[in-house]
Amino acid sequence: MGILIAVVIVAGVLGWVIVKNDELSGLGRTVRSGSFRSPHGKLVHVKALGELPAEEPWPQRFKRCFPLVSCVAFVVVLIVQFAFIQAGATSDWMDILGRVLNSPLPAAVIAGEALIRLHDGLRLLPTYIIALLGALVMQAVLIAVFSMVAWLISLASLAGAAVALMWTVVMFASPFAFALGAALAVARTGRMVKFRRRFADGSENDIEVSTNSVAYGAYREMMDAKAA
């Protein structure tokens, strides 16, 4: 799990740097033409391709993208698996199921549902990486908290069964942690809006930016200043 989190973080950071560099190209007071950030010089004109979206309250976005179906589905599967284990049932498919539930697959599925629920023209791959990262980080926080609780219980010389109970709670709470992390990440990304940009050297291109991005605010200011 740690290796997966590291890979997702590296991929997410690299993707974020590339995307943000493109979004902010030509913006700012000191723009150097031909530089890595502003290869075409200063941004001189921008217009929205279509209507700008209405503001949507963040709590409403969070509720709309919360991946409840896959979260509950994995909890139900965990309950069934736990019941069979307590009954002493063992089989190859139980072993396979345990491996699947302890793999990154639940986080990947739950993050995917969050993305589907709040598509809104999002950049699918970068947003999915962010959602998956949010899911994995939230589970890491959950494990860290319960590890501390288990450690405190062991210091108090309480029964080992109490520590085992803590990890059982972590097992059943993990799908909710995945869902919470993914929903928080996806809801924060905002809606994607397409703009057409023209730079000082005459080149033009189209770009999609999030309504929560710095670039979106800068583009809106340029459009408002021109309309005034």
Coordinates of C-alpha atoms in Angstrom, one line a residue:
M1 CA 0.0 0.0 0.0
G2 CA 2.8 2.4 0.8
I3 CA 4.4 1.9 -2.6
L4 CA 1.1 2.5 -4.3
I5 CA 0.6 5.7 -2.3
A6 CA 4.1 6.9 -3.3
V7 CA 3.5 6.1 -7.0
V8 CA 0.1 7.9 -6.9
I9 CA 1.7 10.9 -5.2
V10 CA 4.5 11.2 -7.6
A11 CA 2.2 10.9 -10.6
G12 CA -0.3 13.3 -9.1
V13 CA 2.4 15.9 -8.4
L14 CA 4.0 15.7 -11.8
G15 CA 0.6 15.9 -13.5
W16 CA -0.4 18.8 -11.3
V17 CA 2.8 20.8 -12.1
I18 CA 2.4 20.3 -15.9
V19 CA -1.3 21.3 -15.9
K20 CA -0.8 24.3 -13.7
N21 CA 2.1 25.5 -15.7
D22 CA 0.0 25.5 -18.8
E23 CA -3.0 27.1 -17.1
L24 CA -0.9 30.0 -15.8
S25 CA 1.0 30.6 -19.0
G26 CA 1.2 34.3 -19.9
L27 CA -0.3 35.4 -16.5
G28 CA 1.5 37.6 -14.0
R29 CA 3.2 41.0 -13.9
T30 CA 6.6 39.7 -15.1
V31 CA 6.1 37.5 -18.2
R32 CA 9.3 36.5 -20.1
S33 CA 8.5 35.4 -23.6
G34 CA 10.0 32.1 -24.6
S35 CA 10.4 30.9 -21.0
F36 CA 9.2 27.5 -19.9
R37 CA 6.1 29.0 -18.2
S38 CA 5.2 31.5 -20.9
P39 CA 6.6 30.2 -24.3
H40 CA 4.2 32.5 -26.2
G41 CA 4.6 35.6 -24.1
K42 CA 1.9 37.5 -22.2
L43 CA -1.7 36.4 -22.4
V44 CA -3.6 39.3 -24.1
H45 CA -7.1 37.9 -24.7
V46 CA -9.3 35.2 -23.3
K47 CA -12.9 34.2 -23.9
A48 CA -15.2 31.5 -22.6
L49 CA -16.4 28.9 -25.0
G50 CA -19.9 28.5 -23.7
E51 CA -21.7 29.7 -20.7
L52 CA -19.9 30.0 -17.4
P53 CA -21.3 27.6 -14.8
A54 CA -23.4 28.8 -11.9
E55 CA -21.8 28.6 -8.4
E56 CA -22.7 25.3 -6.6
P57 CA -22.3 25.1 -2.8
W58 CA -19.4 22.9 -1.8
P59 CA -21.6 20.8 0.6
Q60 CA -23.9 20.0 -2.3
R61 CA -21.1 19.0 -4.5
F62 CA -19.7 16.7 -1.8
K63 CA -23.0 15.1 -1.2
R64 CA -23.5 14.6 -4.9
C65 CA -20.2 12.8 -5.5
F66 CA -20.0 10.7 -2.3
P67 CA -19.6 7.1 -3.6
L68 CA -22.2 5.5 -1.4
V69 CA -23.0 2.5 -3.6
S70 CA -19.5 1.0 -3.9
C71 CA -18.8 1.9 -0.2
V72 CA -21.8 0.0 1.1
A73 CA -21.2 -2.8 -1.4
F74 CA -17.7 -3.4 0.0
V75 CA -18.9 -3.2 3.6
V76 CA -21.5 -5.9 2.8
V77 CA -18.8 -8.1 1.3
L78 CA -16.6 -7.5 4.4
I79 CA -19.5 -8.5 6.6
V80 CA -20.1 -11.7 4.7
Q81 CA -16.4 -12.6 4.7
F82 CA -16.2 -11.9 8.4
A83 CA -19.2 -14.1 9.1
F84 CA -17.7 -17.0 7.2
I85 CA -14.4 -16.6 9.0
Q86 CA -16.1 -16.6 12.4
A87 CA -18.0 -19.7 11.4
G88 CA -14.7 -21.4 10.6
A89 CA -15.3 -21.7 6.8
T90 CA -12.2 -21.8 4.7
S91 CA -11.9 -22.2 0.9
D92 CA -9.8 -20.9 -2.0
W93 CA -12.4 -18.3 -3.0
M94 CA -12.3 -17.0 0.6
D95 CA -8.6 -16.6 0.3
I96 CA -8.9 -14.8 -3.0
L97 CA -11.6 -12.6 -1.6
G98 CA -9.4 -11.6 1.3
R99 CA -6.5 -10.7 -1.0
V100 CA -8.8 -8.6 -3.1
L101 CA -10.3 -6.7 -0.1
N102 CA -6.8 -6.1 1.2
S103 CA -5.6 -4.8 -2.1
P104 CA -5.9 -1.2 -3.6
L105 CA -8.9 -2.4 -5.6
P106 CA -11.6 -1.2 -3.2
A107 CA -10.0 2.3 -3.2
A108 CA -9.8 2.3 -7.0
V109 CA -13.4 1.3 -7.4
I110 CA -14.7 3.8 -4.8
A111 CA -12.6 6.6 -6.3
G112 CA -14.0 5.7 -9.7
E113 CA -17.6 6.0 -8.5
A114 CA -16.9 9.4 -7.0
L115 CA -15.6 10.6 -10.3
I116 CA -18.6 9.2 -12.3
R117 CA -21.1 10.8 -9.9
L118 CA -19.6 14.3 -10.4
H119 CA -18.2 14.1 -14.0
D120 CA -19.0 17.7 -14.9
G121 CA -16.5 17.6 -17.8
L122 CA -13.6 16.9 -15.5
R123 CA -10.2 15.9 -16.7
L124 CA -10.8 12.2 -16.1
L125 CA -7.2 10.9 -15.5
P126 CA -5.8 13.7 -13.4
T127 CA -9.0 14.0 -11.4
Y128 CA -9.1 10.2 -10.9
I129 CA -5.5 10.3 -9.6
I130 CA -6.5 13.0 -7.2
A131 CA -9.5 11.0 -6.0
L132 CA -7.5 7.8 -5.6
L133 CA -4.9 9.7 -3.6
G134 CA -7.5 11.3 -1.4
A135 CA -9.0 7.8 -0.7
L136 CA -5.6 6.3 0.1
V137 CA -4.5 9.2 2.3
M138 CA -7.8 9.1 4.3
Q139 CA -7.3 5.4 5.0
A140 CA -3.7 6.0 6.0
V141 CA -5.0 8.6 8.5
L142 CA -7.6 6.1 9.8
I143 CA -4.9 3.4 10.3
A144 CA -2.6 5.9 12.0
V145 CA -5.3 6.9 14.4
F146 CA -6.3 3.4 15.3
S147 CA -2.7 2.3 15.6
M148 CA -2.2 5.0 18.2
V149 CA -5.3 3.8 20.0
A150 CA -4.1 0.2 19.9
W151 CA -0.7 1.3 21.2
L152 CA -2.4 3.1 24.1
I153 CA -4.5 0.1 24.9
S154 CA -1.4 -2.1 25.0
L155 CA 0.3 0.3 27.4
A156 CA -2.7 0.0 29.7
S157 CA -2.2 -3.8 29.7
L158 CA -5.7 -4.4 28.5
A159 CA -6.8 -7.6 26.9
G160 CA -5.4 -8.4 23.5
A161 CA -8.9 -8.9 22.3
A162 CA -9.5 -5.1 22.6
V163 CA -6.6 -4.5 20.1
A164 CA -8.0 -7.1 17.7
L165 CA -11.4 -5.4 18.0
M166 CA -9.7 -2.1 17.0
W167 CA -8.3 -3.6 13.8
T168 CA -11.7 -5.2 13.0
V169 CA -13.1 -1.7 13.2
V170 CA -10.4 -0.4 10.9
M171 CA -11.3 -3.1 8.4
F172 CA -15.0 -2.2 8.3
A173 CA -14.3 1.6 8.4
S174 CA -11.8 1.5 5.5
P175 CA -14.5 1.7 2.7
F176 CA -16.0 4.8 4.4
A177 CA -12.5 6.3 4.7
F178 CA -11.9 5.6 1.0
A179 CA -15.3 7.2 0.2
L180 CA -14.7 10.2 2.4
G181 CA -11.2 10.9 0.9
A182 CA -12.4 10.5 -2.7
A183 CA -15.4 12.6 -2.2
L184 CA -13.4 15.4 -0.6
A185 CA -10.9 15.4 -3.4
V186 CA -13.4 15.3 -6.3
A187 CA -15.7 17.9 -4.8
R188 CA -12.7 20.2 -4.4
T189 CA -11.7 20.0 -8.0
G190 CA -14.6 22.1 -9.2
R191 CA -16.2 22.1 -12.7
M192 CA -14.2 22.3 -15.9
V193 CA -14.7 25.3 -18.2
K194 CA -13.2 25.7 -21.6
F195 CA -11.5 29.0 -22.7
R196 CA -9.8 30.2 -25.8
R197 CA -6.6 32.1 -25.2
R198 CA -4.5 34.4 -27.4
F199 CA -1.0 35.4 -26.6
A200 CA 1.3 38.2 -27.5
D201 CA 3.0 36.3 -30.3
G202 CA -0.4 35.8 -31.9
S203 CA -0.8 32.1 -31.1
E204 CA -4.1 30.8 -29.9
N205 CA -5.2 27.6 -28.1
D206 CA -8.1 26.2 -26.1
I207 CA -7.8 25.1 -22.5
E208 CA -10.0 23.7 -19.8
V209 CA -9.6 24.9 -16.2
S210 CA -11.3 24.2 -13.0
T211 CA -13.7 26.8 -11.5
N212 CA -11.6 26.4 -8.3
S213 CA -8.3 27.3 -10.0
V214 CA -6.3 30.5 -9.9
A215 CA -6.3 30.6 -13.7
Y216 CA -10.1 30.6 -13.7
G217 CA -10.2 33.7 -11.5
A218 CA -7.6 35.4 -13.6
Y219 CA -9.5 34.6 -16.9
R220 CA -12.7 36.0 -15.3
E221 CA -10.9 39.2 -14.3
M222 CA -9.6 39.7 -17.9
M223 CA -13.1 39.1 -19.3
D224 CA -14.7 41.5 -16.8
A225 CA -12.1 44.2 -17.5
K226 CA -12.7 44.0 -21.2
A227 CA -16.5 44.2 -20.7
A228 CA -16.2 47.2 -18.4

